[in-house]
Tab-separated table of C-alpha atoms and ligand atoms in Angstrom:
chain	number	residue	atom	x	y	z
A	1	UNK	CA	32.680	236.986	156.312
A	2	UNK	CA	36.161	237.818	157.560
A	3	UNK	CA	37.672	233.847	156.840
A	4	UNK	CA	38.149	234.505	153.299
A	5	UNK	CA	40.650	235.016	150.213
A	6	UNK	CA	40.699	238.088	148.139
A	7	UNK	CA	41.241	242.007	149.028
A	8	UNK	CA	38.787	244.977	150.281
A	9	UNK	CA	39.618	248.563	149.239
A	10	UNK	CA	40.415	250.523	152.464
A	11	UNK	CA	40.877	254.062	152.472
A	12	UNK	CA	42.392	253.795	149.203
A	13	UNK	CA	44.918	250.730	149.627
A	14	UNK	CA	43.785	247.152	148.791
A	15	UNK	CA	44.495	245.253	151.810
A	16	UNK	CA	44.185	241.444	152.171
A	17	UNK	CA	40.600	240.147	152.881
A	18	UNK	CA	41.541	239.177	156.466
A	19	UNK	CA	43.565	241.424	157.305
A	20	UNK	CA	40.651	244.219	157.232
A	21	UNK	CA	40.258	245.074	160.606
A	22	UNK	CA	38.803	247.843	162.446
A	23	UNK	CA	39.650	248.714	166.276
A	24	UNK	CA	36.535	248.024	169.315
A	25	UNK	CA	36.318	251.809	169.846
A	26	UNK	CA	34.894	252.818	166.646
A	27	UNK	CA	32.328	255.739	166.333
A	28	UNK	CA	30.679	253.996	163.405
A	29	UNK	CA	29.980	250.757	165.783
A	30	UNK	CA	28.858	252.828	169.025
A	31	UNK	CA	27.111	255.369	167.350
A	32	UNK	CA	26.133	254.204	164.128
A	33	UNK	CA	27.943	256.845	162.418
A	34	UNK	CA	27.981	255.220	159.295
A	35	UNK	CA	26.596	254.824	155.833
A	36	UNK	CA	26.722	251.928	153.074
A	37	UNK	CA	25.724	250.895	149.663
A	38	UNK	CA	24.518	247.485	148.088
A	39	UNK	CA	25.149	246.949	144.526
A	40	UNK	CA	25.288	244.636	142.053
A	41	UNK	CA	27.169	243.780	138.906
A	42	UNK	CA	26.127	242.309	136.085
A	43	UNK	CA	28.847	240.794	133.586
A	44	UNK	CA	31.387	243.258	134.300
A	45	UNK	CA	29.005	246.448	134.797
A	46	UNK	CA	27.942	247.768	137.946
A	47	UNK	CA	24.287	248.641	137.498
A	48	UNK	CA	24.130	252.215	138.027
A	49	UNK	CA	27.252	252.424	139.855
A	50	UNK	CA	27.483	256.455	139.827
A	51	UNK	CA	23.848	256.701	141.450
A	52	UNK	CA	25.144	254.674	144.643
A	53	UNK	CA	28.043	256.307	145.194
A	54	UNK	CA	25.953	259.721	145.092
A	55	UNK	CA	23.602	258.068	147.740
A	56	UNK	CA	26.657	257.492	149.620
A	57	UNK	CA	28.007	260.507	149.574
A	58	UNK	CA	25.276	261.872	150.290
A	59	UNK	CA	23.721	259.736	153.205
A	60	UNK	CA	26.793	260.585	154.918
A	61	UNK	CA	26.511	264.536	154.432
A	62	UNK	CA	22.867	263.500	155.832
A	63	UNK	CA	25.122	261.996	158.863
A	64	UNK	CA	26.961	265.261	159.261
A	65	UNK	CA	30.341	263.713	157.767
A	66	UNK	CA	32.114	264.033	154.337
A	67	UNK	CA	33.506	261.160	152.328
A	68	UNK	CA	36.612	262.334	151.318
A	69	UNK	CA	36.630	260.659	147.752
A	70	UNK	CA	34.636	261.757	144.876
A	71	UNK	CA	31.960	259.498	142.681
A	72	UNK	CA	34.739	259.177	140.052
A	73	UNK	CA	37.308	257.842	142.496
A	74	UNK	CA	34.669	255.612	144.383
A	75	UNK	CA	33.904	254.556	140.384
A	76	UNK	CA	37.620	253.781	140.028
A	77	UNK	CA	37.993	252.248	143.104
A	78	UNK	CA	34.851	249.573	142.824
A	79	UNK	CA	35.835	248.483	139.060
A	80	UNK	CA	39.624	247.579	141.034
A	81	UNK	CA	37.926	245.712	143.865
A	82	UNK	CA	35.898	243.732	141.471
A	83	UNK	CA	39.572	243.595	139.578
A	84	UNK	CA	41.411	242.216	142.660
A	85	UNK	CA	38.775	239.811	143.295
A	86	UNK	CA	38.389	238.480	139.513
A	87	UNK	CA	34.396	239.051	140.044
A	88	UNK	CA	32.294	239.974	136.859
A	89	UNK	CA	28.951	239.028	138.883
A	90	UNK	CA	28.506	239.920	142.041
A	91	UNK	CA	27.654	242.326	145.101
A	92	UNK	CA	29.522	245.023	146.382
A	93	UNK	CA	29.185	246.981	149.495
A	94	UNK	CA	30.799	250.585	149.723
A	95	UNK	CA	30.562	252.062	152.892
A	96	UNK	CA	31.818	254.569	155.124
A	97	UNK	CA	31.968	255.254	159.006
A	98	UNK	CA	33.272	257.688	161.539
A	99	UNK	CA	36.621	256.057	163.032
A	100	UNK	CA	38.596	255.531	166.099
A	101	UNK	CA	37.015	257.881	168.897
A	102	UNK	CA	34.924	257.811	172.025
A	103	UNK	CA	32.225	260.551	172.731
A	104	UNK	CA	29.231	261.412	170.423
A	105	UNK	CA	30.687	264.342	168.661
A	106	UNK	CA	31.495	263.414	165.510
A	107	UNK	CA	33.407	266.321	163.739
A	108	UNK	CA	36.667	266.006	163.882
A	109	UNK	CA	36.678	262.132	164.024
A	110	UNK	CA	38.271	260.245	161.026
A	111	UNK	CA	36.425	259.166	158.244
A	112	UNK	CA	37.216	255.630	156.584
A	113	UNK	CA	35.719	254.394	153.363
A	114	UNK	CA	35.721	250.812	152.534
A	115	UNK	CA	34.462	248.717	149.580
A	116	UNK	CA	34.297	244.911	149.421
A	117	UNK	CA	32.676	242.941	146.681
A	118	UNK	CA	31.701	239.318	146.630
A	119	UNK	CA	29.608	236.379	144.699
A	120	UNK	CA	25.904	236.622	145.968
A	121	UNK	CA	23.463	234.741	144.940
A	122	UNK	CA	19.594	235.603	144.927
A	123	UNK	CA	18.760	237.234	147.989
A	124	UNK	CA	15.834	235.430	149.226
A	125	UNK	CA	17.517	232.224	146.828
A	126	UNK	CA	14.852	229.647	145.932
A	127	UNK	CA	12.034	229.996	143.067
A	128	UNK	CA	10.903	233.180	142.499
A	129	UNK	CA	7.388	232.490	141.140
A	130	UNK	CA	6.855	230.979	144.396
A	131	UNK	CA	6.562	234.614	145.885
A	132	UNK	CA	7.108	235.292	149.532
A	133	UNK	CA	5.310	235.197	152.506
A	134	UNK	CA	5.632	238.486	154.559
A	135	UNK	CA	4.603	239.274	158.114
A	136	UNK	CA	3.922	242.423	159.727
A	137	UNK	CA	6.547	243.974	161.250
A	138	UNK	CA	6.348	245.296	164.895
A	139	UNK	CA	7.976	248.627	164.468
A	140	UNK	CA	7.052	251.059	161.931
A	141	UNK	CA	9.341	253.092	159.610
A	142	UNK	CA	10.040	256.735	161.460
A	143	UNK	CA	8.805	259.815	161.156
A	144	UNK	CA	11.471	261.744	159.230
A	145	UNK	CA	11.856	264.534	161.965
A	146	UNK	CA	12.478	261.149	164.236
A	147	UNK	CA	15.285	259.942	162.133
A	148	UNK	CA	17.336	260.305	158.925
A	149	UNK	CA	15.261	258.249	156.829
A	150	UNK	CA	16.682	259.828	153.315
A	151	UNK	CA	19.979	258.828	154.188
A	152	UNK	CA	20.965	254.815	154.095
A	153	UNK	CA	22.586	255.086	157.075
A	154	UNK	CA	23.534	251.809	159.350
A	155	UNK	CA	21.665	253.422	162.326
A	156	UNK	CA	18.278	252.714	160.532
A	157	UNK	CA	18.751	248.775	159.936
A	158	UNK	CA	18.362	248.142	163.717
A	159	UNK	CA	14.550	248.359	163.340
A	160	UNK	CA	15.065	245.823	160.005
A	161	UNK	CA	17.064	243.593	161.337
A	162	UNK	CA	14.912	243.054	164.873
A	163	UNK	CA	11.785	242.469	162.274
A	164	UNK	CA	13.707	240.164	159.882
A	165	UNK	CA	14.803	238.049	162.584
A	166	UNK	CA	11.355	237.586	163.783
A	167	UNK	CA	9.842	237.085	160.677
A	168	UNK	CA	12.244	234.339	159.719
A	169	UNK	CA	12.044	232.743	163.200
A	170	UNK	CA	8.132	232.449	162.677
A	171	UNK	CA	8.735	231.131	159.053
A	172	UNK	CA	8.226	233.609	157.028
A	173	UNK	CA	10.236	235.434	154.230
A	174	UNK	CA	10.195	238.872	155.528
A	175	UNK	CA	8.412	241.468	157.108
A	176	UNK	CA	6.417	244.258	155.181
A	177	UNK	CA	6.936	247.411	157.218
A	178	UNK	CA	4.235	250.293	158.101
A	179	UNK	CA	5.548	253.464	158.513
A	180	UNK	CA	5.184	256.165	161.298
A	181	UNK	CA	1.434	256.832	160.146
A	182	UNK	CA	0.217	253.223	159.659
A	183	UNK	CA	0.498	253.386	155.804
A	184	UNK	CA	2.313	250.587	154.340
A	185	UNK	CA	6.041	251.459	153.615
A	186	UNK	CA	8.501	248.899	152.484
A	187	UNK	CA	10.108	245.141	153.435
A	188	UNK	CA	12.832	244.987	155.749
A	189	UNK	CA	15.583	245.652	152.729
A	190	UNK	CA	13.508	246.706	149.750
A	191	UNK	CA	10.698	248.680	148.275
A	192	UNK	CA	7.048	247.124	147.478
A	193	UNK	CA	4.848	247.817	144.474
A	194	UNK	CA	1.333	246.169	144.261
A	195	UNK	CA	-0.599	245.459	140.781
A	196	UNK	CA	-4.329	246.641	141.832
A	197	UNK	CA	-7.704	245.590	140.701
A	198	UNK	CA	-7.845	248.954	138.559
A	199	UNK	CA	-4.541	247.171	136.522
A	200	UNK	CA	-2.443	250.028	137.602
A	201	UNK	CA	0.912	250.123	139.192
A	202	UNK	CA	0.513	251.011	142.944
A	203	UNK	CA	3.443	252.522	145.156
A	204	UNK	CA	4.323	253.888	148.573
A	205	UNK	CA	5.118	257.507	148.011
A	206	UNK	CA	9.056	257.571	149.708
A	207	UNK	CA	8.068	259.890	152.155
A	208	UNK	CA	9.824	258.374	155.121
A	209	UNK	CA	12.034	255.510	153.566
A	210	UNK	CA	14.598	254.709	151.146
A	211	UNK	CA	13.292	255.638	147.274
A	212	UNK	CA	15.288	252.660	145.841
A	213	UNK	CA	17.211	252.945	142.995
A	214	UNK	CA	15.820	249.688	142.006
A	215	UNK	CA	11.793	250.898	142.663
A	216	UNK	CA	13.396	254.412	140.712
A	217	UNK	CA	14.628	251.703	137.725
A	218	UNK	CA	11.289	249.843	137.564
A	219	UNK	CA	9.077	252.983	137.836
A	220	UNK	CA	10.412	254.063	134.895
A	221	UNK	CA	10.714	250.681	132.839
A	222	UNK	CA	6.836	250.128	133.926
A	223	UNK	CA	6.021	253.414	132.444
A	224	UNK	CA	8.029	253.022	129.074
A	225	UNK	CA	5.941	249.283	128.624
A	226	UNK	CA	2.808	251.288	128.989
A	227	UNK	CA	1.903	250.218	132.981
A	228	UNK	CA	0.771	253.582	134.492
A	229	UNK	CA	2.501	253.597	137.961
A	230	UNK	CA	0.644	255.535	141.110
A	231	UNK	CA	2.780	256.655	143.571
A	232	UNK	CA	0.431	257.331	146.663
A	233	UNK	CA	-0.212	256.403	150.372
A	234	UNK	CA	-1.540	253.023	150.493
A	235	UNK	CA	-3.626	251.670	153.844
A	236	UNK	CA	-3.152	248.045	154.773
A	237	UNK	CA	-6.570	246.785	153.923
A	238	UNK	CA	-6.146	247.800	150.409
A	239	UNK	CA	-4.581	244.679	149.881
A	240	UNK	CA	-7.759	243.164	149.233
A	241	UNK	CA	-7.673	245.034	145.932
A	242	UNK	CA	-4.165	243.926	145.302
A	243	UNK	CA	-3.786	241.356	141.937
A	244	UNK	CA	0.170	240.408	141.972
A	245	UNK	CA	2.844	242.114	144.362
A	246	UNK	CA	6.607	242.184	144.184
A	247	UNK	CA	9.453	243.720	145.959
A	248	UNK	CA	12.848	245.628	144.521
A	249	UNK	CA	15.566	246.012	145.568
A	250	UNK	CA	19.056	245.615	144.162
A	251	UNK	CA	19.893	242.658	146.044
A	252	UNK	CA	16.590	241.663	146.227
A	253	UNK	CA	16.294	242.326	142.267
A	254	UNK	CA	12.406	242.211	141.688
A	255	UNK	CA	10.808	239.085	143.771
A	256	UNK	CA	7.168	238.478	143.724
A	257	UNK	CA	5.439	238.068	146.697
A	258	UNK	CA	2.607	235.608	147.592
A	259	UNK	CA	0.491	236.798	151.006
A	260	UNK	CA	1.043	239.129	153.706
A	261	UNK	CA	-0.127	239.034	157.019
A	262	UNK	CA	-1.732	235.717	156.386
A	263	UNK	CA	-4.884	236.802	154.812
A	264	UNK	CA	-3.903	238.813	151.651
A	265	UNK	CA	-2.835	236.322	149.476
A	266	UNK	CA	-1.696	237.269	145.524
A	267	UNK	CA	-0.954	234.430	142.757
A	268	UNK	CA	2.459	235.697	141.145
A	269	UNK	CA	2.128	235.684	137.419
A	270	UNK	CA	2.993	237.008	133.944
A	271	UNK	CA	2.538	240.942	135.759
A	272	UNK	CA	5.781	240.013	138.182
A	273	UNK	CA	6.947	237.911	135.044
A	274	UNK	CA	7.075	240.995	132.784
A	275	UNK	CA	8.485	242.902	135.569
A	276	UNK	CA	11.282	240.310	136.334
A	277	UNK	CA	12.327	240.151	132.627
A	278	UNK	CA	12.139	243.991	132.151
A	279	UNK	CA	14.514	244.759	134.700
A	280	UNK	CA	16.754	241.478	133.597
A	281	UNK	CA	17.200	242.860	130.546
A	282	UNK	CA	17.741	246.404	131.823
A	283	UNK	CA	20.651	245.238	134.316
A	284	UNK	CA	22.298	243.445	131.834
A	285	UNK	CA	21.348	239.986	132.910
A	286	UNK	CA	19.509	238.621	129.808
B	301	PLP	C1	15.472	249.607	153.614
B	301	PLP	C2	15.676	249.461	152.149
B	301	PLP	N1	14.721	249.891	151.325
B	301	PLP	C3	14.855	249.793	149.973
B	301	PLP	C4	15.977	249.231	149.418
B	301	PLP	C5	16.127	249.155	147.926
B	301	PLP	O1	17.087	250.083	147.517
B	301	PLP	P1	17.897	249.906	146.152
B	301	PLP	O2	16.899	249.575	145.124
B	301	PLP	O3	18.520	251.233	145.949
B	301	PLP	O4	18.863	248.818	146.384
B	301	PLP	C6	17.002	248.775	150.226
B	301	PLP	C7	18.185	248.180	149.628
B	301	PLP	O5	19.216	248.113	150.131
B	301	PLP	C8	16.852	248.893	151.626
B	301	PLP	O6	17.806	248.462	152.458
């Protein structure tokens, strides 16, 4: 990512793509003192932009640190990245992370806030009615007196990361997590929803993980197309009950999903098909 043309916002100056550097002895890196945002844009708009850069400033508060800009100069500062770059469609990533210091304290240490935007495609790319194939993941989502789990905070993806990289090395899409209790939780980078037997809506209640801004989006367009939505714990063998699944997320957008754990397996149809085109039409896209 750092061979390329364009600029990224750096503490307020646009500075040439590759000449955004940060130095070895970063808290951020060492301590993963640091907090980021995905988002996307959709022909010039960034789908709730202002909600994201409230998550960010508030994941770092979570992280003991204050972003020293405010939602309307983040705002500002995303529409000039996407400016600089001449994007209309595409991804950015604000994020923020204790600087140039050695130690664990963190007060005192400098804050920087970055934000980059580029083209990205569909996360997990190919056909989405194909639906993906999920594994379980080793480790389980934490216990929120174990870790920060309301913030999005870097220090959290190590757990993701370990689990997408064996899921893809196995061949399969992704990994659906369990959290700290055994109850199923989320994928590795987005939320899950299941269509059950009963033809409601079923959820993980966001007790210990992220609450999406893309599963808050779809909650709500379920519920104004008449789909009543159950947020609840949800065990692992319920699956047998489960019709159609799909995952959200807002790089992730809403993807069907086909089997889990090799013995669940769900056709995606015109349930994930509504779904898709709902939140299409509610980002902007169609
Ligand atoms: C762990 C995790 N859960 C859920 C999500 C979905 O969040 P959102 O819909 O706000 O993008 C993400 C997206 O980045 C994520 O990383």
């Amino acid at each position: 990512m750092d061979n390329r043309d364009g600029y990224i916002w750096v503490n307020g100056e646009m500075v040439n793509w590759r000449d955004a550097k940060v130095h070895p002895l970063t808290h951020g890196l060492h301590y993963a003192s640091s907090v980021f945002e995905g988002e996307r844009a959709y022909n010039g708009k960034i789908f709730k932009s202002k909600e994201h850069s409230q998550r960010l400033l508030d994941s770092a508060k979570i992280l003991d640190f204050d972003i020293p800009y405010s939602i309307d100069e983040l705002e500002k500062a995303k529409y000039e990245v996407m400016k600089a770059n001449n994007l209309k469609n595409c991804y950015i990533r604000p994020f923020a992370f204790l600087g140039c210091e050695m130690g664990l304290q963190g007060t005192g240490v400098p804050v920087n806030t970055v934000i980059s935007a580029w083209e990205w495609g569909a996360y997990f790319g190919g056909d989405k009615m194909k639906g993906l194939n999920f594994n379980i993941a080793e480790y389980r989502r934490p216990d929120p007196k174990t870790a920060p789990s309301k913030a999005k905070a870097a220090g959290l993806y190590m757990i993701c990361t370990i689990s997408k990289n064996k899921a893809t090395s196995e061949g399969y899409d992704d990994s659906l997590m369990l959290d700290y209790r055994g109850y199923i939780s989320e994928a590795t980078a987005a939320n899950i929803f299941f269509f059950m037997k009963d033809g409601k809506l079923h959820t993980p209640k966001p007790d210990c993980f992220l609450n999406g801004i893309t599963r808050q989006t779809v909650i709500q367009l379920a519920k104004k197309v008449g789909i009543d939505v159950v947020e609840r714990h949800i065990e692992l063998d319920e699956l047998k009950n489960v019709v159609e699944c799909f995952v959200t997320g807002t790089a992730a957008e809403v993807m069907p999903v086909r089997q889990i754990d090799n013995k669940y397996k769900f056709t995606p149809g015109k349930l994930c098909e509504k779904m898709i085109n709902e939140y299409d039409k509610a980002v902007g896209k169609i």
